Short mmCIF file of C-alpha atoms and ligand atoms in Angstrom, two decimals:
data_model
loop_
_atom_site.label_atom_id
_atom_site.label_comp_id
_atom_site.label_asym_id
_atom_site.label_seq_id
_atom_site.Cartn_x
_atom_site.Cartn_y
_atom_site.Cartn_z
CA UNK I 85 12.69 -9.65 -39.90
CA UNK I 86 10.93 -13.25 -39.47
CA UNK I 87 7.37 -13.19 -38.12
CA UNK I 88 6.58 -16.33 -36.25
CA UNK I 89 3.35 -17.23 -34.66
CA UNK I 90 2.91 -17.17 -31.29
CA UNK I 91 -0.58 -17.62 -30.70
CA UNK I 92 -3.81 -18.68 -32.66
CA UNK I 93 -5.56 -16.23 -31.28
CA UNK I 94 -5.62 -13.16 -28.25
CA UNK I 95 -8.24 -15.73 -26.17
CA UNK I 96 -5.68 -18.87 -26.50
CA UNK I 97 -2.81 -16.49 -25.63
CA UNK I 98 -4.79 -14.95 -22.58
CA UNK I 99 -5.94 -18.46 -21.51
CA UNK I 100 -2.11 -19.78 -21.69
CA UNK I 101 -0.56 -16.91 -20.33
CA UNK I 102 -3.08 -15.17 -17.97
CA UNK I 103 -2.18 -11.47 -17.00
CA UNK I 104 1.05 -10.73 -14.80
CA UNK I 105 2.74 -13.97 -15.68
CA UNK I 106 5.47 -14.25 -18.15
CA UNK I 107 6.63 -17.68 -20.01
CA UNK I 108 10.14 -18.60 -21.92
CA UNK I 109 9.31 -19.42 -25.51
CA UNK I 110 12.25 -20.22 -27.93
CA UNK I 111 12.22 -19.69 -31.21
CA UNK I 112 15.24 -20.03 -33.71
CA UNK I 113 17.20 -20.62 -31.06
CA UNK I 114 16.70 -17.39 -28.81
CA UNK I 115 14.80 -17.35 -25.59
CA UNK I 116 12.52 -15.15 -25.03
CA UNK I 117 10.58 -13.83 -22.34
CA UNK I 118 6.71 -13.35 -23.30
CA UNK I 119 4.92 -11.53 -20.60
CA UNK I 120 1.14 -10.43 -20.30
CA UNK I 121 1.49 -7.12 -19.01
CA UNK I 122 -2.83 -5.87 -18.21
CA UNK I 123 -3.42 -8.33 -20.93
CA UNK I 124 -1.21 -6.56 -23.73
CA UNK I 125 1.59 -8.85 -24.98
CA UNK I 126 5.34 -7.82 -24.86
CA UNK I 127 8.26 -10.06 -25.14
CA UNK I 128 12.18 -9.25 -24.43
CA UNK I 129 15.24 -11.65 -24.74
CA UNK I 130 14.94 -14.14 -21.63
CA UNK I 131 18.99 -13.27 -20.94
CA UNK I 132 19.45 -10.23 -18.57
CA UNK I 133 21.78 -7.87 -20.34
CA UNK I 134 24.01 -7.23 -16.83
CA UNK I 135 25.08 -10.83 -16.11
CA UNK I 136 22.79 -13.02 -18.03
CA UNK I 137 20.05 -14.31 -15.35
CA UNK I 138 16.79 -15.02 -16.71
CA UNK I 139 14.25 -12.79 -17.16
CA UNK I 140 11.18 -15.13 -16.89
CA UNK I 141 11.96 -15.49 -12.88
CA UNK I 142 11.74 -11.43 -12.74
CA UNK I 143 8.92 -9.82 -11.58
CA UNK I 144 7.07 -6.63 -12.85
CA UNK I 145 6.89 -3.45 -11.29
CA UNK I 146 4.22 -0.44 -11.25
CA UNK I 147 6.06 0.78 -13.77
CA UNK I 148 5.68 -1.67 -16.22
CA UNK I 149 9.24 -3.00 -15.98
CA UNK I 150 10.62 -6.16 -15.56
CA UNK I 151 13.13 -6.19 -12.78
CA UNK I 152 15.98 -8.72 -12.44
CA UNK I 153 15.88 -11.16 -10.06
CA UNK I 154 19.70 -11.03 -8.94
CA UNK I 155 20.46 -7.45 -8.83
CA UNK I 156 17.33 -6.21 -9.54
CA UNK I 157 18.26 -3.91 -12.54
CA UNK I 158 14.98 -2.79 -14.04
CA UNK I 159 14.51 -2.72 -17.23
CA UNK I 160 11.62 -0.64 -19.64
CA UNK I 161 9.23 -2.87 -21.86
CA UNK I 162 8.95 -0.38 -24.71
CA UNK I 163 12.60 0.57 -24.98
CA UNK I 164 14.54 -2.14 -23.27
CA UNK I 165 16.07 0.82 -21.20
CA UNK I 166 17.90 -0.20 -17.70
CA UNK I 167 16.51 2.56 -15.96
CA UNK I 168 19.62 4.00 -14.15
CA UNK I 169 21.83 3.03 -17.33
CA UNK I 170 24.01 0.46 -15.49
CA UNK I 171 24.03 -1.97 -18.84
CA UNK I 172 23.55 -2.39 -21.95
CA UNK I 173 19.58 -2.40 -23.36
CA UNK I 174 17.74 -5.15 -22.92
CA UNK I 175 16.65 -6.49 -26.46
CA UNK I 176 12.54 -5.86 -26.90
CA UNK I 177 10.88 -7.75 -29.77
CA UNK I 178 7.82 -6.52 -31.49
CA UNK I 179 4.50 -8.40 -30.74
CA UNK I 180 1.67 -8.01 -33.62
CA UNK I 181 -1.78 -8.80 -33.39
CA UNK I 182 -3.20 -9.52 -36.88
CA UNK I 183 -6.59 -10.94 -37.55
CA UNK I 184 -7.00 -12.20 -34.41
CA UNK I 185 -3.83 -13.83 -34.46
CA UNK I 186 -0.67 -12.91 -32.28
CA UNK I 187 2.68 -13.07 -33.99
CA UNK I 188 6.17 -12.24 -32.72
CA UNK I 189 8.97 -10.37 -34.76
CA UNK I 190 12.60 -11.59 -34.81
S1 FES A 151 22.04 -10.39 -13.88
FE1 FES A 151 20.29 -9.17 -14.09
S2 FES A 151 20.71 -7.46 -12.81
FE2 FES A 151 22.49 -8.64 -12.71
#
């Protein structure tokens, strides 16, 4: 596992990515699709697991889950789940907060 930074600090990271909205970020060559969820970070690949669309033009649910915008397949933030099992999991990367600082696990 490689820990990359992702923000200074929570403040920067709220400031840049205010609650509800989601961002692509790349790092070592993956996108990734960082989303403030109520102002907790969570970040999955960017590449829908059904037929590839991005993830960053989704929207979230009630739920908490990020749904697809071509077919709307919905996926869980914690697990990855798709939550009638139509596809494979959606990959979920860990998000730290350490000292202030907010870090991303690949
Ligand atoms: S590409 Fe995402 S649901 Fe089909």
């Amino acid at each position: 596992m490689n820990r990359h930074q992702v923000f200074e600090s929570k403040e920067v990271g709220l400031s840049a990515v205010p609650t509800g909205r989601k961002v692509k970020i790349v790092i070592d060559g993956e996108s990734i699709c960082l989303i403030n969820n109520n102002d907790t970070f969570q970040a999955v690949s960017n590449s829908c697991p059904h037929l590839g669309e991005s993830l960053v033009k989704g929207t979230l649910n009630y739920l908490g889950e990020i749904v697809c915008p071509w077919h709307s397949y919905r996926f869980n933030l914690q697990t990855g789940e798709e939550s009638s099992r139509r596809c494979r999991d959606l990959r979920v990367y860990k998000i730290i907060e350490e000292e202030g600082t907010i870090y991303i696990e690949l």
